[in-house]
XYZ file of C-alpha atoms in Angstrom:
763
model
C 9.938 24.360 -19.578
C 11.739 27.209 -21.909
C 15.289 26.324 -22.963
C 16.692 29.623 -21.882
C 16.489 28.129 -18.454
C 19.596 25.491 -19.427
C 20.097 24.769 -15.534
C 16.873 23.651 -14.925
C 17.001 20.928 -17.538
C 20.343 19.709 -16.780
C 19.481 15.806 -15.747
C 19.926 15.787 -11.898
C 21.107 12.478 -10.863
C 23.472 10.962 -8.249
C 26.475 9.720 -9.684
C 27.062 6.307 -8.964
C 30.416 4.963 -9.430
C 29.125 1.209 -8.864
C 27.740 -1.077 -11.515
C 24.365 -2.297 -11.234
C 24.467 -6.146 -11.054
C 21.303 -8.167 -12.650
C 17.769 -6.468 -12.569
C 17.695 -6.281 -16.410
C 14.242 -7.725 -16.175
C 12.875 -4.833 -14.075
C 14.742 -2.427 -15.658
C 12.986 -3.218 -19.085
C 9.752 -3.651 -17.143
C 9.607 -0.148 -15.984
C 10.841 1.231 -19.145
C 7.984 -0.331 -21.435
C 5.600 0.902 -18.609
C 7.115 4.378 -18.692
C 6.409 4.301 -22.842
C 2.757 3.061 -21.958
C 0.340 5.159 -20.823
C 1.467 4.530 -17.059
C 2.610 7.627 -15.804
C 3.352 6.766 -12.162
C 5.240 3.770 -11.428
C 5.869 3.087 -7.310
C 8.634 0.730 -7.037
C 8.509 -1.004 -3.526
C 10.163 -3.787 -1.562
C 11.933 -4.242 1.879
C 14.694 -2.618 3.271
C 18.040 -2.814 1.431
C 16.674 -4.438 -1.590
C 17.966 -2.191 -4.128
C 14.858 0.180 -4.696
C 16.727 3.399 -5.192
C 19.666 2.045 -7.371
C 16.909 0.112 -9.805
C 15.359 3.648 -10.305
C 18.117 5.719 -10.731
C 19.453 2.840 -13.643
C 16.235 3.334 -15.252
C 16.150 7.405 -15.470
C 19.712 6.878 -16.095
C 18.792 5.229 -19.606
C 15.939 7.767 -20.298
C 18.047 11.126 -20.117
C 18.072 11.334 -23.824
C 14.787 10.854 -24.591
C 13.153 13.334 -22.366
C 13.697 16.889 -21.819
C 14.733 16.417 -18.159
C 15.149 13.868 -15.421
C 15.274 14.790 -11.944
C 16.082 12.987 -8.840
C 14.562 14.222 -5.435
C 15.231 12.631 -2.276
C 12.238 12.828 -0.074
C 14.220 11.559 3.206
C 16.093 14.986 3.062
C 13.351 17.222 1.757
C 10.655 16.446 4.287
C 6.835 16.312 4.108
C 6.983 19.499 1.695
C 7.508 17.626 -1.088
C 6.436 20.618 -3.788
C 9.145 23.065 -2.276
C 11.548 20.051 -2.480
C 10.765 19.444 -6.351
C 10.993 23.102 -7.122
C 14.082 23.517 -5.974
C 15.619 20.747 -7.263
C 14.246 21.720 -10.813
C 15.884 25.307 -10.002
C 12.826 27.161 -10.129
C 11.628 30.383 -7.936
C 9.058 29.078 -5.563
C 7.365 32.616 -5.033
C 5.278 31.471 -2.200
C 3.360 28.817 -4.107
C 6.000 25.984 -4.540
C 2.887 23.923 -6.291
C 1.955 26.499 -8.812
C 5.884 26.942 -9.726
C 6.361 23.181 -10.482
C 2.978 23.149 -12.462
C 4.259 26.296 -14.370
C 7.600 25.073 -15.174
C 6.762 21.513 -16.358
C 3.497 21.772 -17.697
C 4.574 21.639 -21.445
C 7.600 19.888 -20.553
C 8.513 15.776 -21.043
C 9.810 15.242 -17.931
C 10.578 12.192 -15.462
C 10.924 12.871 -11.893
C 12.211 10.373 -9.617
C 10.814 10.885 -6.023
C 13.085 8.360 -3.909
C 12.040 7.483 -0.331
C 8.607 8.329 -1.083
C 7.805 6.742 2.065
C 9.173 9.399 4.216
C 6.173 11.644 3.260
C 3.282 9.393 2.048
C 0.823 11.827 3.144
C 1.967 14.552 0.992
C 3.266 12.770 -1.722
C 0.143 11.396 -3.233
C -1.975 14.904 -3.228
C 1.195 16.124 -5.103
C 1.806 13.692 -7.542
C -2.033 13.431 -8.757
C -1.946 17.598 -9.033
C 0.862 17.465 -11.297
C -0.129 14.357 -13.407
C -3.511 16.349 -13.984
C -1.595 19.669 -15.039
C 1.326 18.408 -17.033
C 0.715 15.793 -19.288
C 3.804 15.216 -20.460
C 5.556 14.176 -16.696
C 6.055 11.007 -15.517
C 7.061 9.750 -11.838
C 9.234 7.229 -10.819
C 8.787 6.511 -6.812
C 10.527 4.445 -4.425
C 9.248 3.209 -1.104
C 8.511 0.712 1.104
C 4.555 0.655 0.494
C 2.949 1.969 -2.608
C 1.059 5.532 -2.782
C -2.057 6.450 -1.891
C -2.888 7.529 -5.518
C -5.092 6.069 -8.345
C -2.885 6.557 -11.086
C 0.059 4.109 -9.660
C 1.714 0.995 -11.094
C 3.548 -1.093 -8.522
C 6.424 -3.108 -9.260
C 7.371 -5.112 -6.386
C 11.324 -5.886 -6.071
C 11.950 -8.959 -4.645
C 15.599 -9.872 -3.197
C 18.044 -11.901 -5.742
C 17.375 -15.803 -5.561
C 19.525 -17.444 -2.359
C 18.495 -20.894 -2.971
C 20.392 -23.290 -4.998
C 22.888 -20.525 -5.601
C 25.782 -20.826 -8.282
C 29.081 -19.008 -9.393
C 26.674 -17.031 -11.529
C 24.037 -16.065 -9.780
C 23.098 -12.554 -9.473
C 23.549 -12.185 -5.497
C 27.176 -13.950 -5.791
C 28.000 -11.674 -8.636
C 26.795 -8.787 -6.676
C 28.850 -9.843 -3.585
C 32.163 -10.885 -6.208
C 31.656 -7.414 -7.654
C 32.005 -5.305 -4.621
C 34.267 -7.720 -2.614
C 37.070 -7.076 -5.372
C 36.581 -3.227 -4.655
C 36.938 -4.046 -1.009
C 40.105 -6.106 -1.969
C 41.519 -6.047 -4.993
C 43.463 -9.006 -4.225
C 39.958 -11.271 -3.526
C 38.926 -13.666 -6.275
C 36.320 -16.547 -6.375
C 37.718 -20.021 -6.612
C 37.610 -23.117 -5.291
C 38.563 -22.075 -1.822
C 36.223 -19.301 -1.639
C 33.639 -20.388 -3.264
C 31.719 -22.562 -0.221
C 32.040 -19.715 1.878
C 30.957 -16.962 -0.490
C 27.870 -19.127 -1.240
C 27.101 -19.595 2.163
C 27.282 -15.750 2.886
C 25.158 -15.012 -0.162
C 22.546 -17.493 1.343
C 22.302 -16.432 4.385
C 21.339 -12.729 3.454
C 18.435 -13.750 1.577
C 19.575 -11.963 -1.610
C 18.936 -8.609 -0.247
C 21.463 -6.408 -2.049
C 22.532 -4.236 0.725
C 23.393 -7.382 2.868
C 25.402 -8.666 0.253
C 27.276 -5.256 -0.178
C 27.934 -4.687 3.546
C 29.148 -8.318 3.581
C 31.317 -7.669 1.042
C 32.872 -4.892 2.705
C 33.630 -7.007 5.762
C 36.635 -8.540 3.856
C 38.376 -5.566 4.565
C 38.740 -7.170 8.018
C 38.187 -10.787 7.785
C 38.305 -13.696 5.323
C 35.239 -15.100 3.525
C 35.563 -18.274 5.612
C 35.310 -16.306 8.655
C 32.393 -13.926 7.581
C 30.572 -16.920 6.699
C 30.740 -18.256 10.321
C 29.520 -14.779 11.680
C 26.450 -14.433 9.122
C 23.882 -15.861 11.723
C 24.551 -12.353 13.523
C 23.777 -9.971 10.592
C 22.786 -7.016 12.462
C 26.251 -6.780 14.256
C 28.346 -8.476 11.586
C 26.901 -6.089 8.801
C 27.476 -2.801 10.672
C 28.818 -0.276 7.461
C 32.326 0.329 7.853
C 32.253 4.289 7.075
C 28.780 5.410 7.628
C 26.550 4.385 10.637
C 23.407 5.312 8.751
C 24.232 2.826 5.810
C 23.598 -0.476 7.729
C 21.062 -3.016 7.963
C 19.993 -2.569 11.469
C 19.733 1.197 10.738
C 17.427 0.455 7.672
C 15.195 -2.084 9.485
C 15.069 0.057 12.569
C 13.362 2.619 10.114
C 10.696 0.002 9.307
C 10.056 -0.795 12.906
C 9.449 2.860 13.939
C 6.641 3.146 11.061
C 4.915 0.270 12.688
C 2.202 0.466 15.080
C 2.183 -1.471 18.534
C -0.151 -4.135 17.172
C 1.927 -4.691 14.010
C 5.271 -5.026 15.949
C 4.019 -7.570 18.246
C 2.967 -9.722 14.813
C 6.310 -8.838 13.350
C 7.982 -10.458 16.879
C 5.871 -13.424 16.374
C 6.446 -14.000 13.456
C 10.105 -13.994 13.322
C 9.242 -17.722 15.020
C 8.775 -19.128 11.812
C 10.805 -20.521 9.067
C 10.684 -18.686 6.005
C 7.971 -20.059 3.359
C 4.800 -19.632 5.317
C 1.334 -18.989 3.936
C -1.136 -16.982 4.956
C -3.009 -19.039 6.997
C -0.012 -19.685 9.078
C 0.667 -16.234 9.337
C -2.658 -15.250 10.567
C -2.573 -18.019 13.301
C 0.631 -16.578 14.580
C -0.676 -12.905 14.282
C -3.888 -13.783 16.093
C -2.413 -13.784 19.883
C -0.946 -10.155 19.414
C -3.657 -8.777 17.596
C -6.346 -9.884 19.736
C -8.942 -11.250 17.076
C -9.230 -12.607 13.695
C -9.824 -9.400 11.608
C -7.411 -7.582 13.565
C -4.681 -10.323 12.575
C -5.772 -10.196 8.862
C -5.104 -6.284 9.098
C -1.670 -6.388 10.984
C -0.643 -9.032 8.453
C -1.963 -7.179 5.758
C -0.078 -3.818 6.606
C 3.020 -5.479 7.478
C 3.045 -6.988 3.785
C 1.908 -3.653 2.527
C 4.824 -2.014 4.364
C 7.538 -4.461 2.928
C 8.503 -6.149 6.340
C 6.971 -9.458 4.942
C 8.093 -10.646 2.021
C 5.360 -11.815 -0.713
C 7.287 -14.431 -2.951
C 5.611 -15.892 -5.721
C 6.286 -19.747 -6.084
C 5.501 -22.607 -9.027
C 2.355 -23.405 -6.335
C 0.955 -20.361 -5.349
C 2.449 -17.283 -2.931
C 4.357 -18.129 0.259
C 5.797 -15.391 2.704
C 8.654 -14.754 4.679
C 10.277 -12.287 7.027
C 13.842 -11.648 5.124
C 16.997 -12.512 7.641
C 17.835 -8.968 9.057
C 13.954 -8.284 9.584
C 13.650 -11.529 11.695
C 16.773 -11.486 13.463
C 15.351 -7.803 14.764
C 11.800 -9.242 15.361
C 13.515 -11.695 17.435
C 15.423 -9.544 19.225
C 12.278 -6.878 20.304
C 10.311 -10.117 20.883
C 8.449 -9.674 24.107
C 6.210 -12.378 24.141
C 8.816 -14.987 22.712
C 7.698 -17.611 24.492
C 3.617 -17.645 24.045
C 4.911 -16.975 20.338
C 6.757 -20.337 20.400
C 3.908 -22.580 21.875
C 1.092 -20.489 19.148
C 3.528 -21.619 16.504
C 4.157 -25.227 17.519
C 0.027 -25.547 18.441
C -0.860 -24.217 14.634
C 1.646 -26.739 13.165
C 0.158 -29.442 15.042
C -3.179 -28.122 13.862
C -2.018 -28.157 10.176
C -0.419 -31.502 10.272
C -3.718 -33.190 11.708
C -5.447 -31.494 9.468
C -3.300 -32.901 6.465
C -3.630 -36.653 7.898
C -7.440 -36.194 8.675
C -8.030 -35.425 4.988
C -5.426 -37.275 3.615
C -7.499 -39.839 1.760
C -9.932 -37.349 -0.386
C -9.659 -35.288 -3.185
C -7.783 -32.422 -1.132
C -4.868 -34.977 -1.735
C -2.947 -33.333 -4.223
C -3.510 -29.436 -2.361
C -2.493 -31.193 0.985
C 0.433 -32.439 -0.497
C 1.700 -29.310 -2.297
C 0.816 -27.395 1.309
C 3.197 -30.262 2.852
C 5.956 -29.911 0.901
C 6.072 -26.310 1.265
C 5.681 -26.647 4.986
C 8.541 -28.726 5.722
C 11.016 -26.305 6.312
C 8.849 -24.935 9.496
C 7.944 -28.518 10.404
C 11.400 -28.910 11.234
C 11.296 -25.802 13.105
C 8.299 -26.612 14.689
C 10.031 -29.777 16.098
C 13.164 -27.907 17.077
C 10.998 -25.509 18.842
C 9.047 -28.291 20.861
C 12.260 -30.049 20.964
C 14.211 -27.060 22.564
C 11.286 -26.151 25.492
C 11.096 -29.633 26.544
C 7.832 -30.249 25.274
C 8.967 -34.074 24.316
C 5.398 -35.052 23.475
C 4.400 -32.244 21.081
C 7.983 -32.659 19.808
C 7.313 -36.654 18.740
C 3.654 -35.595 18.051
C 5.014 -32.938 15.316
C 7.890 -35.356 13.715
C 5.390 -38.619 13.709
C 2.380 -36.956 12.544
C 4.283 -35.473 9.572
C 6.648 -38.646 9.244
C 4.795 -39.915 6.489
C 3.022 -37.380 4.028
C 5.807 -34.741 4.769
C 9.102 -36.964 4.698
C 8.312 -40.630 3.928
C 6.786 -40.536 0.680
C 9.193 -37.749 -0.548
C 12.204 -40.195 0.096
C 13.266 -38.157 3.094
C 13.835 -41.437 5.458
C 17.142 -40.355 6.923
C 16.136 -37.027 7.871
C 12.916 -38.168 9.481
C 15.021 -40.678 11.829
C 17.113 -37.582 12.658
C 14.055 -35.565 14.005
C 12.093 -38.531 15.735
C 15.486 -39.048 17.568
C 15.961 -35.304 18.291
C 12.392 -35.371 19.694
C 12.844 -38.397 21.822
C 16.036 -37.246 22.872
C 14.527 -33.751 24.283
C 13.372 -34.869 27.675
C 11.019 -37.763 29.165
C 8.084 -38.895 26.613
C 5.003 -40.206 27.803
C 4.507 -43.900 27.528
C 2.472 -43.324 24.307
C 4.408 -40.920 22.162
C 7.269 -42.672 23.507
C 6.156 -45.907 21.887
C 4.626 -44.228 18.931
C 8.205 -42.605 18.135
C 10.091 -45.645 18.587
C 8.196 -47.473 16.760
C 8.361 -45.178 14.089
C 12.004 -44.704 13.942
C 11.940 -48.783 14.109
C 9.642 -49.061 11.037
C 11.798 -46.512 8.917
C 15.389 -48.052 9.843
C 13.491 -51.473 8.436
C 12.757 -50.146 5.240
C 16.221 -48.629 4.745
C 17.531 -51.968 5.829
C 19.028 -51.208 8.807
C 17.530 -53.876 11.042
C 19.896 -53.704 14.167
C 18.698 -50.187 14.842
C 15.255 -51.088 13.501
C 15.326 -53.981 16.696
C 16.911 -51.630 19.344
C 14.045 -49.151 18.192
C 11.719 -51.957 18.282
C 12.441 -52.854 22.149
C 12.111 -49.339 23.241
C 8.994 -48.936 21.291
C 7.304 -52.088 23.242
C 8.564 -51.446 26.909
C 7.097 -47.848 26.332
C 3.575 -49.320 25.370
C 3.797 -51.916 27.929
C 3.853 -48.595 30.346
C 0.437 -47.448 29.275
C -1.919 -48.464 32.066
C -5.103 -49.076 30.102
C -4.818 -51.888 28.045
C -8.367 -51.393 26.904
C -8.563 -48.065 26.197
C -8.028 -46.114 22.744
C -4.766 -45.050 23.533
C -3.041 -48.675 24.161
C -4.721 -49.616 20.959
C -3.451 -46.886 19.043
C 0.146 -47.271 20.541
C 0.307 -51.336 20.207
C -1.053 -50.604 16.228
C 2.429 -48.563 15.555
C 4.492 -50.925 17.101
C 2.721 -53.735 15.516
C 3.572 -51.870 12.150
C 6.794 -51.211 13.254
C 6.869 -55.381 14.034
C 5.671 -56.014 10.236
C 8.140 -53.908 8.681
C 11.056 -55.676 10.885
C 9.966 -59.178 10.102
C 11.632 -60.896 6.897
C 9.167 -63.865 7.174
C 6.335 -62.921 4.608
C 4.063 -65.781 6.552
C 4.670 -63.967 9.910
C 4.032 -60.569 8.438
C 0.631 -61.302 6.881
C -0.464 -62.655 10.324
C 0.616 -59.535 11.800
C -1.129 -57.184 9.075
C -4.478 -59.216 9.023
C -4.455 -58.701 12.505
C -3.744 -54.945 12.234
C -6.699 -54.749 9.612
C -9.156 -56.907 11.605
C -8.539 -54.568 14.513
C -8.639 -51.294 12.698
C -11.587 -52.249 10.486
C -12.019 -49.134 7.713
C -9.865 -47.276 9.800
C -7.219 -48.932 8.104
C -8.333 -47.370 4.966
C -7.864 -43.532 5.808
C -4.039 -43.846 5.530
C -2.803 -41.781 8.199
C 0.283 -42.805 9.348
C 0.015 -46.212 8.102
C -0.335 -47.906 5.065
C -1.276 -51.322 6.326
C -3.416 -52.679 3.477
C -0.443 -51.984 0.658
C 1.888 -53.504 2.732
C -0.442 -56.837 3.513
C -0.775 -57.170 -0.411
C 2.656 -56.859 -0.915
C 3.156 -59.640 1.641
C 0.461 -61.643 -0.047
C 1.991 -61.384 -3.490
C 5.217 -62.374 -2.229
C 3.895 -65.325 -0.924
C 2.434 -66.362 -4.408
C -1.148 -65.936 -3.109
C -2.123 -63.686 -5.765
C -5.786 -63.559 -5.624
C -5.846 -62.372 -1.680
C -3.431 -59.824 -2.800
C -5.175 -58.474 -5.723
C -8.206 -58.392 -3.289
C -6.672 -56.227 -1.113
C -5.315 -53.815 -4.178
C -8.835 -53.807 -5.784
C -10.164 -52.748 -1.967
C -7.667 -49.831 -1.837
C -8.624 -48.892 -5.840
C -12.191 -49.104 -5.140
C -12.067 -46.686 -2.021
C -9.391 -44.337 -3.548
C -11.887 -43.663 -6.386
C -15.128 -43.177 -4.429
C -13.026 -40.170 -2.176
C -11.098 -38.833 -5.468
C -7.967 -39.096 -4.355
C -4.974 -40.742 -6.163
C -1.396 -41.114 -4.338
C -2.929 -44.066 -2.482
C -4.149 -46.006 -5.492
C -0.974 -45.396 -7.476
C 1.175 -46.357 -4.464
C -0.740 -49.753 -4.574
C -0.129 -50.060 -8.157
C 3.558 -49.343 -7.563
C 3.876 -51.974 -5.227
C 2.009 -54.768 -7.236
C 3.854 -53.773 -10.287
C 7.012 -54.660 -8.195
C 5.324 -58.139 -7.146
C 4.758 -59.068 -10.896
C 8.234 -57.810 -12.004
C 9.838 -60.140 -9.468
C 7.629 -62.876 -10.266
C 8.325 -62.389 -14.122
C 5.186 -61.134 -15.158
C 6.035 -58.283 -17.762
C 2.654 -57.406 -18.883
C 1.350 -57.118 -15.279
C 4.301 -54.672 -14.336
C 3.719 -52.692 -17.581
C 0.174 -52.328 -16.933
C 0.336 -51.323 -13.355
C 3.514 -49.373 -13.693
C 1.984 -46.935 -16.735
C -1.448 -46.562 -14.621
C 0.534 -45.649 -11.225
C 2.254 -42.870 -13.678
C -1.060 -41.590 -14.984
C -2.273 -41.188 -11.278
C 1.005 -39.764 -10.210
C 0.901 -36.936 -12.733
C 0.777 -33.346 -10.857
C 1.180 -35.108 -7.308
C 4.478 -33.825 -6.656
C 5.871 -37.672 -5.956
C 9.276 -37.532 -7.382
C 10.065 -40.922 -5.531
C 6.899 -42.873 -7.013
C 7.231 -41.608 -10.266
C 10.701 -42.542 -10.334
C 10.135 -45.980 -8.888
C 7.308 -46.599 -12.138
C 10.073 -45.249 -14.654
C 12.772 -48.156 -13.243
C 9.829 -50.633 -13.248
C 9.245 -49.928 -17.211
C 12.832 -49.841 -17.765
C 13.204 -53.177 -16.694
C 10.225 -54.388 -19.005
C 12.328 -52.861 -21.640
C 15.117 -54.376 -21.122
C 13.495 -57.924 -20.947
C 11.739 -56.953 -24.524
C 14.786 -55.969 -25.974
C 13.998 -52.122 -25.938
C 17.901 -51.136 -24.704
C 17.301 -47.922 -25.979
C 13.539 -46.968 -23.947
C 14.923 -48.579 -21.190
C 18.120 -46.393 -21.109
C 16.393 -43.295 -21.579
C 13.741 -44.586 -18.451
C 16.997 -45.077 -16.238
C 18.043 -41.607 -17.257
C 14.578 -39.987 -16.765
C 14.438 -42.197 -13.173
C 17.608 -40.484 -12.026
C 16.578 -37.165 -12.371
C 13.629 -37.775 -10.819
C 15.731 -38.983 -7.657
C 18.195 -36.328 -7.815
C 15.372 -33.530 -7.908
C 13.882 -35.083 -4.508
C 17.107 -35.934 -3.163
C 15.991 -38.998 -1.822
C 17.580 -42.464 -0.681
C 16.237 -45.512 -2.327
C 14.464 -47.599 0.166
C 11.919 -50.408 0.221
C 8.832 -47.824 0.477
C 6.389 -48.484 -0.679
C 7.298 -52.486 -0.971
C 9.732 -51.892 -3.739
C 12.343 -54.338 -4.814
C 14.077 -53.661 -8.146
C 17.557 -55.004 -9.100
C 18.765 -51.776 -10.453
C 22.412 -52.790 -11.061
C 20.974 -55.814 -13.492
C 19.052 -53.819 -15.429
C 21.396 -50.946 -16.114
C 24.146 -53.674 -17.041
C 21.729 -55.477 -19.449
C 20.979 -52.172 -21.079
C 24.315 -51.098 -21.248
C 25.377 -54.653 -22.977
C 22.754 -54.345 -25.222
C 23.537 -50.722 -26.296
C 26.778 -50.713 -26.345
C 28.138 -47.618 -23.776
C 28.468 -44.820 -26.081
C 24.358 -45.068 -27.225
C 23.635 -46.179 -23.591
C 25.079 -42.977 -22.532
C 23.336 -40.699 -24.869
C 20.016 -41.968 -24.550
C 20.507 -42.005 -20.546
C 21.393 -38.489 -20.742
C 18.336 -37.674 -22.857
C 16.091 -39.165 -20.445
C 18.058 -37.459 -17.602
C 17.283 -34.131 -19.281
C 13.695 -34.964 -19.314
C 11.363 -32.882 -16.789
C 8.722 -35.040 -14.484
C 5.666 -34.608 -17.049
C 8.114 -35.021 -20.002
C 9.346 -38.113 -18.492
C 5.935 -39.262 -18.022
C 4.953 -38.624 -21.410
C 7.834 -40.762 -22.670
C 7.043 -43.403 -20.742
C 3.469 -43.888 -21.396
C 3.522 -42.556 -25.391
C 7.263 -43.026 -26.306
C 7.431 -39.532 -27.471
C 7.535 -36.251 -25.335
C 5.182 -34.045 -26.077
C 6.636 -30.832 -27.395
C 4.699 -27.944 -26.028
C 6.104 -25.882 -28.414
C 6.119 -21.903 -27.727
C 3.419 -19.756 -29.664
C 5.022 -18.093 -32.771
C 7.448 -20.905 -33.405
C 7.507 -22.167 -36.794
C 6.862 -25.688 -37.262
C 10.217 -25.947 -39.470
C 12.113 -24.489 -35.958
C 10.402 -26.935 -34.175
C 11.206 -29.824 -36.409
C 14.790 -28.569 -36.584
C 14.882 -28.564 -32.506
C 13.833 -32.033 -31.995
C 15.912 -33.838 -34.330
C 18.928 -31.973 -32.489
C 19.979 -33.891 -29.352
C 18.123 -31.818 -26.940
C 14.609 -32.540 -25.764
C 11.693 -30.520 -26.537
C 11.656 -28.506 -23.249
C 15.612 -27.666 -23.670
C 14.982 -26.419 -27.374
C 11.967 -24.540 -25.680
C 14.330 -22.762 -23.209
C 16.863 -22.311 -25.861
C 14.419 -20.229 -28.206
C 14.056 -18.194 -25.112
C 17.643 -17.531 -24.728
C 17.744 -16.609 -28.363
C 15.306 -13.779 -27.583
C 17.722 -12.385 -24.554
C 15.192 -13.562 -22.003
C 16.681 -14.302 -18.646
C 16.144 -17.250 -16.576
C 13.573 -15.529 -14.420
C 11.520 -14.552 -17.128
C 11.820 -17.884 -19.000
C 10.808 -19.378 -15.473
C 7.617 -16.956 -15.407
C 6.746 -18.050 -19.175
C 7.296 -21.468 -18.655
C 5.629 -21.674 -14.847
C 8.787 -23.737 -13.614
C 11.325 -22.762 -11.318
C 14.484 -20.868 -11.655
C 16.474 -23.542 -11.014
C 14.359 -25.885 -13.708
C 15.509 -23.446 -16.407
C 19.041 -23.214 -15.161
C 19.111 -26.977 -15.318
C 17.837 -27.201 -18.989
C 20.338 -24.500 -19.987
C 23.263 -26.117 -18.528
C 21.996 -29.829 -20.105
C 21.555 -27.865 -23.387
C 25.246 -26.502 -22.954
C 27.123 -29.864 -22.025
C 24.876 -31.930 -24.667
C 25.999 -29.383 -27.682
C 29.421 -28.656 -26.351
C 28.881 -25.109 -25.676
C 30.333 -22.554 -23.242
C 28.034 -19.719 -22.836
C 24.339 -18.632 -23.196
C 25.644 -16.290 -26.162
C 26.824 -19.639 -28.103
C 23.541 -21.141 -27.292
C 21.513 -18.136 -28.427
C 23.696 -18.448 -31.447
C 23.448 -22.023 -31.964
C 19.645 -22.165 -31.971
C 19.106 -18.832 -34.488
C 21.249 -21.052 -36.708
C 18.880 -24.020 -36.409
C 16.009 -21.765 -37.112
C 17.259 -20.894 -40.833
């Protein structure tokens, strides 16, 4: 473009009066791509996620480095993209708009921002490809809910802000507060408003448009009132100034682009809680799509159109409908009953698959899947209960009870969901006996004997209503009730008789470790009676069978239980050996409760061996594991450790100040680091590539753990928590915890001070 046409090279970007909050990493990524051979970047994402705002922010930073930057609103221009671009760069079309654009830009270093490109997808890609071929200095940034068809594009998917585990410094909260103070200059984030603001931001799913519209509502109501109304976002967050700038309008636009089959699948998916995998999504899509291939294609299209949000997690990829899209889908559901029944049936299939294959080499994958499935297990129990499908609700809760809840320490939640299921109607005799038996079992291991006895009576009464006392149904019911009776029995000798009877009845089936864990409990009772040889024979049988099938959890479970018994008997060497062996097996199993228990057992060993610093560090590491899983302490597996005595003895030997320092060090360790420390007495540094040895040594010499030092090094480089999490393959929450721990230990107040401290240490 020649310089006599000054008006044509004027940077034509929308004027924005609001600030860009967050998105630092995304802006940097797109700018880096634009400085590479990449010439077409498509920013995709769902309705209201902030694609246009991000694109403008990127372009604003490039206005001095290129000859021209132009913004073209495709929504306003229609399908004649070439004419719209020609008008925007102010060149006469003379009947050939594409030719005019090419002639004007052939020798220019320019950036064209095509906003809302999905309004003219069929026309956009051919136009872009022709311009890219004819104008080597031109680059494009397009925003669209779905990718273009051009093979030249690089897709950057824009996620919502994080909406879980929010704090006052989270991007979602910062955006809300920024816009809230614009709506009401007297608004402030303080102890009174913070809980409501966190609830509002969480309920939006981190969608910037929803956050901005929510902040605007503070003109009309206070934060607490708004928080209570966020369940109905589509109505609550209507724009006060522009009917076109509302969540409903944005979501309706996405709905209009979908085929009839895609709309049906969208509505059916609205039944699900956030965080489902592709297998569950395809199961939900099947009734509406008509076949497996059609279900996969419909779901793929919804992902492509950014209706279904694809979220990366530490364990893989999960999917969700963001809150406003889920609400809209539910509103437009024409087959809600069928969708709810499909959902319950699909979850039962998944849970039975997990139970049937638990005692196998698939165990780690099953554990990860079930942990991620917990929101949908809850939703399925609630759905079945609300629909009066009492047996299904009990079957869901009881089948998930051990692998999804109990082994992770969520005993109180389990009893709540079992209660919800039992209270939803009149269960059959079999499922009534199983549901009450499970509640009795959990009440026993959490030391609530009165409640356990009441549930046992209800379980026995339901069992006695089963007519065929020789059938498999009665046998399974009787096994559940007997297992609950054993857990409630305080007499070890009586309990052994019950468990031996169960083992005889179940035979090899007892070692499948589905809902019942009779072998471990039998071993624990035998050990408590001092019948060590018999107990060890049972443990050996568990270990042998587990090794043969390649599983780790049940073996670690049995070793932890035996270590507990050995600790009670004062056999420190055996306690130490079994607890260490259990930790080796628990690595990577997502068993925070089991890791915490083994660490506490080793802390007791350290106390007895006069190793107070090690003991205090192990106690701190155990406390971190309990905190991470949010679990309550319970006798599951059989676990009896007088922790108060352990802590009191260690504190006395070390002194209060030294104890707190060692405890804090342990509490800052990650799960892997705490296992390293317990097994080897040191924490493997996992030093990042490129950090000199002297720098790593300096970090190790500080009060920070190696992982905290590693995070501090990234902070000193200006990396965001999100970027650090991606590079270290951990969650953003974990990074935030390490940063906060580092600040507390060093007496610093900000990330900037942490960065300065780290640079000083490296000199």
